[in-house]
GROMACS .gro file of C-alpha atoms in nm:
model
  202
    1UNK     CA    1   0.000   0.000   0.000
    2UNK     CA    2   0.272   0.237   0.042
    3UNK     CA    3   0.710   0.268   0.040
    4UNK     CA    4   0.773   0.177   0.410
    5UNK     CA    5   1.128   0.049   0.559
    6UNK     CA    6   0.959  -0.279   0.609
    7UNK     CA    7   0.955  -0.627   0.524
    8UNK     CA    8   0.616  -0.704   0.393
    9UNK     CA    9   0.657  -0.889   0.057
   10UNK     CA   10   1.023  -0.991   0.091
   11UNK     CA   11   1.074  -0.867  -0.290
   12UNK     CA   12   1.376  -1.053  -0.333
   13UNK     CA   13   1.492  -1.064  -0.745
   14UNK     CA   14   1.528  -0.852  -1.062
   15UNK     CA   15   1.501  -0.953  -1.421
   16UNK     CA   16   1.588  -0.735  -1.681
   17UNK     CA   17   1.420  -0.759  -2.061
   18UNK     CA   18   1.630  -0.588  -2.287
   19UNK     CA   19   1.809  -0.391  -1.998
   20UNK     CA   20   1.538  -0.279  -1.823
   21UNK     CA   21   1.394  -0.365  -1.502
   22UNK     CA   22   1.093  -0.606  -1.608
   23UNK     CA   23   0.966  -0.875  -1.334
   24UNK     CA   24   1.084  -0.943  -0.989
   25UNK     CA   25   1.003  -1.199  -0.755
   26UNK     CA   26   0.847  -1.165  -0.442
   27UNK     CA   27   0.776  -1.413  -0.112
   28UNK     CA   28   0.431  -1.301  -0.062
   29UNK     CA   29   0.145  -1.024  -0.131
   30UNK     CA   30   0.163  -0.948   0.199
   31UNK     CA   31   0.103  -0.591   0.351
   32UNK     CA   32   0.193  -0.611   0.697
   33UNK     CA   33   0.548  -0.612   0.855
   34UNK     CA   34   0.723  -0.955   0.832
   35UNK     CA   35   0.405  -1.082   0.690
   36UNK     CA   36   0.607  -1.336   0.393
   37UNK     CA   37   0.678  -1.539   0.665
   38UNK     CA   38   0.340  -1.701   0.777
   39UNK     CA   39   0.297  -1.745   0.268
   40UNK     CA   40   0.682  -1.893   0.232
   41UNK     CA   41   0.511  -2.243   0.117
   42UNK     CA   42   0.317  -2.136  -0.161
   43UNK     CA   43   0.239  -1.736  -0.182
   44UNK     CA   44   0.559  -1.626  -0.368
   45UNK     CA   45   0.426  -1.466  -0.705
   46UNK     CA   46   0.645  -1.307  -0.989
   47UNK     CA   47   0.535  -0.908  -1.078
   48UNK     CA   48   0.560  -0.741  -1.409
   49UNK     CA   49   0.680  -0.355  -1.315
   50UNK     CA   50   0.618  -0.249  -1.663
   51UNK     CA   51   0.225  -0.316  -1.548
   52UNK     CA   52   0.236  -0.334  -1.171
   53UNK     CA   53   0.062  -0.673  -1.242
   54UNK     CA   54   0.136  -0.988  -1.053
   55UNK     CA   55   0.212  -1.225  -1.396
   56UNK     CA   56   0.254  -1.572  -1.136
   57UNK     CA   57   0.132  -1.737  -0.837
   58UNK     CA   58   0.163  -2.002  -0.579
   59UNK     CA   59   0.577  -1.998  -0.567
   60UNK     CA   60   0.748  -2.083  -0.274
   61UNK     CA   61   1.007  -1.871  -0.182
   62UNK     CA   62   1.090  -1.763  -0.574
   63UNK     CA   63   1.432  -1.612  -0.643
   64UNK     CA   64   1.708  -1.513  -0.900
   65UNK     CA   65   1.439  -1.443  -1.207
   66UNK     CA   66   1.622  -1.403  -1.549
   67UNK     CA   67   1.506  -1.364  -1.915
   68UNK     CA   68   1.689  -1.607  -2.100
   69UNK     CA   69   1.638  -1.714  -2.478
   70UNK     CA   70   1.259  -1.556  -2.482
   71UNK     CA   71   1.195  -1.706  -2.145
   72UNK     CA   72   1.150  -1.619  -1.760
   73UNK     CA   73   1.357  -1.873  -1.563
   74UNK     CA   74   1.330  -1.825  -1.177
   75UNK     CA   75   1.435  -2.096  -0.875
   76UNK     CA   76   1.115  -2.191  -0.677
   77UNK     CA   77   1.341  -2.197  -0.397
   78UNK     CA   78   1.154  -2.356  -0.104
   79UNK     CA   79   1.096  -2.650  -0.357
   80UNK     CA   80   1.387  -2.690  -0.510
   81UNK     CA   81   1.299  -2.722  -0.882
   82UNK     CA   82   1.489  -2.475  -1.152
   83UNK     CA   83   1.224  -2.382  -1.418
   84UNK     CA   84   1.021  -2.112  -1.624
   85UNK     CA   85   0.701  -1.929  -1.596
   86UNK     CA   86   0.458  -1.998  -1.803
   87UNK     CA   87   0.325  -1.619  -1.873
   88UNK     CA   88  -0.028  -1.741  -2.023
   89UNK     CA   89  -0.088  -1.971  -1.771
   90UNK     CA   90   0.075  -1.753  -1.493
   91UNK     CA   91   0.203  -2.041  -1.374
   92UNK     CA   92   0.576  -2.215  -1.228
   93UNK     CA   93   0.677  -2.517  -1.511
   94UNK     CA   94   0.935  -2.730  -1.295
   95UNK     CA   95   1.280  -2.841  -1.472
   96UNK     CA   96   1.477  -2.981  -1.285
   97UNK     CA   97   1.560  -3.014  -0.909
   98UNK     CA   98   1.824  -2.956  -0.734
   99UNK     CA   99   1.909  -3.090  -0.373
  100UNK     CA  100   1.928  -2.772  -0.194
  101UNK     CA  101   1.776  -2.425  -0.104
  102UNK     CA  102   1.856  -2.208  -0.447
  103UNK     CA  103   1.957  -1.861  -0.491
  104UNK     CA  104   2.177  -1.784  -0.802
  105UNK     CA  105   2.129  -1.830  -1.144
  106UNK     CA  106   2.316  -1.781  -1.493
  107UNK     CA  107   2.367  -1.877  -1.828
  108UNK     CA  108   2.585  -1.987  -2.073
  109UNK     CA  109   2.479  -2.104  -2.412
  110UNK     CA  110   2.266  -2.376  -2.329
  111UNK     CA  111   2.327  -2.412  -1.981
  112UNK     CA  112   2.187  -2.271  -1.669
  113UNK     CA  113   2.450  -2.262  -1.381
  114UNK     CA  114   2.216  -2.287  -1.050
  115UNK     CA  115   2.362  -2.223  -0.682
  116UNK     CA  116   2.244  -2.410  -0.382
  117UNK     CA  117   2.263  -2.353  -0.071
  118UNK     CA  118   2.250  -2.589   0.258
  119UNK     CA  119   1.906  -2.477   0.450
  120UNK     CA  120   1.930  -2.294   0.780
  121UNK     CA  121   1.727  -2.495   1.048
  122UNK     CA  122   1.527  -2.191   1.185
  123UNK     CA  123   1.193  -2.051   1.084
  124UNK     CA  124   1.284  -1.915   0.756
  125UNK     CA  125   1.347  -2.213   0.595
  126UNK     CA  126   1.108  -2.457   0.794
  127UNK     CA  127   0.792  -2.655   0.648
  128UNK     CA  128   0.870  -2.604   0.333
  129UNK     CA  129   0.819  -2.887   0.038
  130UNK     CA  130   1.178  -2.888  -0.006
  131UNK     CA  131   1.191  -3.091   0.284
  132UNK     CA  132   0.953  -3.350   0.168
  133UNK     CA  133   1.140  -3.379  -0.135
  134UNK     CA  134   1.471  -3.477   0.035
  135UNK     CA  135   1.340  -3.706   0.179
  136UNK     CA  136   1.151  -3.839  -0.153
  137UNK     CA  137   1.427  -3.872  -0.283
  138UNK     CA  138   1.633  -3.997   0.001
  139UNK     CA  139   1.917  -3.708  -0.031
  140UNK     CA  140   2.064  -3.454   0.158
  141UNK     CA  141   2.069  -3.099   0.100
  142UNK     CA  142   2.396  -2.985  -0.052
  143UNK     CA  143   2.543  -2.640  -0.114
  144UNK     CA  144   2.700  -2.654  -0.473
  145UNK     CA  145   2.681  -2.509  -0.823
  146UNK     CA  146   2.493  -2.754  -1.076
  147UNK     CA  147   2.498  -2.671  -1.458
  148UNK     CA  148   2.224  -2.765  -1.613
  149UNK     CA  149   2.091  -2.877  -1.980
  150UNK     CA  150   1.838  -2.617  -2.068
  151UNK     CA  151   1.744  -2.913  -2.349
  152UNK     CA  152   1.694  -3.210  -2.158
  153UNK     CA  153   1.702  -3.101  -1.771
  154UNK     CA  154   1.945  -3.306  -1.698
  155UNK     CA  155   2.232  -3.182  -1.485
  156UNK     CA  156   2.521  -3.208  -1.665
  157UNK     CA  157   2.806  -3.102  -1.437
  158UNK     CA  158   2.819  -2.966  -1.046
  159UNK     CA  159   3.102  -2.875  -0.795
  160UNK     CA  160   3.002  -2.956  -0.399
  161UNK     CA  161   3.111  -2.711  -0.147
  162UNK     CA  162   3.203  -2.855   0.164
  163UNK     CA  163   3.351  -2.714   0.496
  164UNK     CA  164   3.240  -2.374   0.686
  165UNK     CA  165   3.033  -2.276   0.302
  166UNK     CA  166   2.689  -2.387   0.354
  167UNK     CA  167   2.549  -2.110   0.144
  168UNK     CA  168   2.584  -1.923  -0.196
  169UNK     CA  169   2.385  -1.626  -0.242
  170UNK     CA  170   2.431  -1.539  -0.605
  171UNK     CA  171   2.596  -1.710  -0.935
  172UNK     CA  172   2.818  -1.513  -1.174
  173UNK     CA  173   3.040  -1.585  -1.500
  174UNK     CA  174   3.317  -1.428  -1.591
  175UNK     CA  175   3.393  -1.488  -1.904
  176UNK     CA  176   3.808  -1.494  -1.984
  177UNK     CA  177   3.923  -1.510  -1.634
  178UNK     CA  178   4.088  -1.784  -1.455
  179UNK     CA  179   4.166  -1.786  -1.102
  180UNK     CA  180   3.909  -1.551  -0.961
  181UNK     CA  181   3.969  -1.421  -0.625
  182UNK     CA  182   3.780  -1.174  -0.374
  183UNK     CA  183   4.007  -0.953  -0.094
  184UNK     CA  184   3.782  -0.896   0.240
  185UNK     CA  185   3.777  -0.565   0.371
  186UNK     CA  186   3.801  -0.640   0.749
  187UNK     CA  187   4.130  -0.777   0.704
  188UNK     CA  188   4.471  -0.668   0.610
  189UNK     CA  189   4.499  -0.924   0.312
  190UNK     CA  190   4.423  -0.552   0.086
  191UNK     CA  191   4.726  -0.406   0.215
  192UNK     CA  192   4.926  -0.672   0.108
  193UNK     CA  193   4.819  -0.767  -0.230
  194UNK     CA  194   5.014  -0.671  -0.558
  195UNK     CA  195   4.816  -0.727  -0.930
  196UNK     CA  196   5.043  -0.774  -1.194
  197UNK     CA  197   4.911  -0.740  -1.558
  198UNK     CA  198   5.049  -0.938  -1.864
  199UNK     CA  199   5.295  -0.668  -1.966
  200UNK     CA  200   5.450  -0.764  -1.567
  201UNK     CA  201   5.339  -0.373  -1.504
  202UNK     CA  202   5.186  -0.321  -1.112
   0.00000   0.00000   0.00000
């Protein structure tokens, strides 16, 4: 009903249609403070901004929406399954799923590179289906990347992350690069880092 600092709807992801802000994802249609919490399971919908019309219903926990190819991918997190909207239908078509909470998605070519994430054990991320589904399929929730066939569903590739990472938050390429790294601010590894650049210059 109005711009408030609160968390009503838990708007949570950004796709962009030929560079401009299109859809986003949100937890809930809720209009009270902290209200996503109680519609986690299934009252996540997907909004067209362009309109100001909710396009999608019944999600659970949506997140990472991108326009790929002609098509709206999202994560239906709390479920687990990668897949598309169906815009006609306003409806979630499941792809494939993924053995963990998900947040983070890209592309390249033909694949879709999902991130998953090891679920917290605290309200957020309790009762949801993704649960059930586990234990469907008797596995365990992993964090991890996956790459995915955007032909057949099938996951083609995936790197587990194991130790003190239980969760990814976001999924990037960078195309050209090898050995990636990030410098924290809160230590003094800054201070001590030199870049070198192929012509050995500083």
């Amino acid at each position: 009903s109005k711009l408030a600092p609160q968390d009503r709807c838990h708007l949570n992801g950004l796709a962009l249609v030929d560079g401009r802000a299109t859809y986003v994802t949100a937890v809930s249609q809720s209009d009270v403070p902290d209200g996503w919490r109680d519609q986690r399971r299934d009252g996540g919908c997907v909004v067209d901004v362009r309109s100001n019309q909710v396009v999608a219903t019944g999600l659970s926990m949506p997140h990472s929406p991108r326009f790929y190819r002609d098509r709206l991918w999202l994560l239906n997190s709390g479920t687990g399954f990668f897949g598309h909207i169906d815009l006609e239908q306003g409806c979630f078509v499941p792809v494939t799923f993924c053995p963990g909470y998900l947040r983070g998605l890209t592309f390249v070519g033909n694949y879709a590179i999902v991130g998953l994430s090891r679920p917290r054990h605290d309200a957020t991320f309790g009762g949801l289906s993704l649960h059930e589904e586990l234990t469907r399929r008797n596995a365990q929730p992993q964090c991890a990347l996956q790459v995915i066939d955007l032909d057949s569903g099938d996951v083609v590739h995936w790197l587990r992350l194991e130790g003190e990472v239980s969760e990814l938050y976001d999924v990037a390429i960078l195309p050209g690069i090898a050995r990636p790294m990030a410098l924290g601010f809160k230590t003094d590894e800054i201070q001590r880092t030199l870049a070198v650049d192929d012509e050995g210059k500083l």
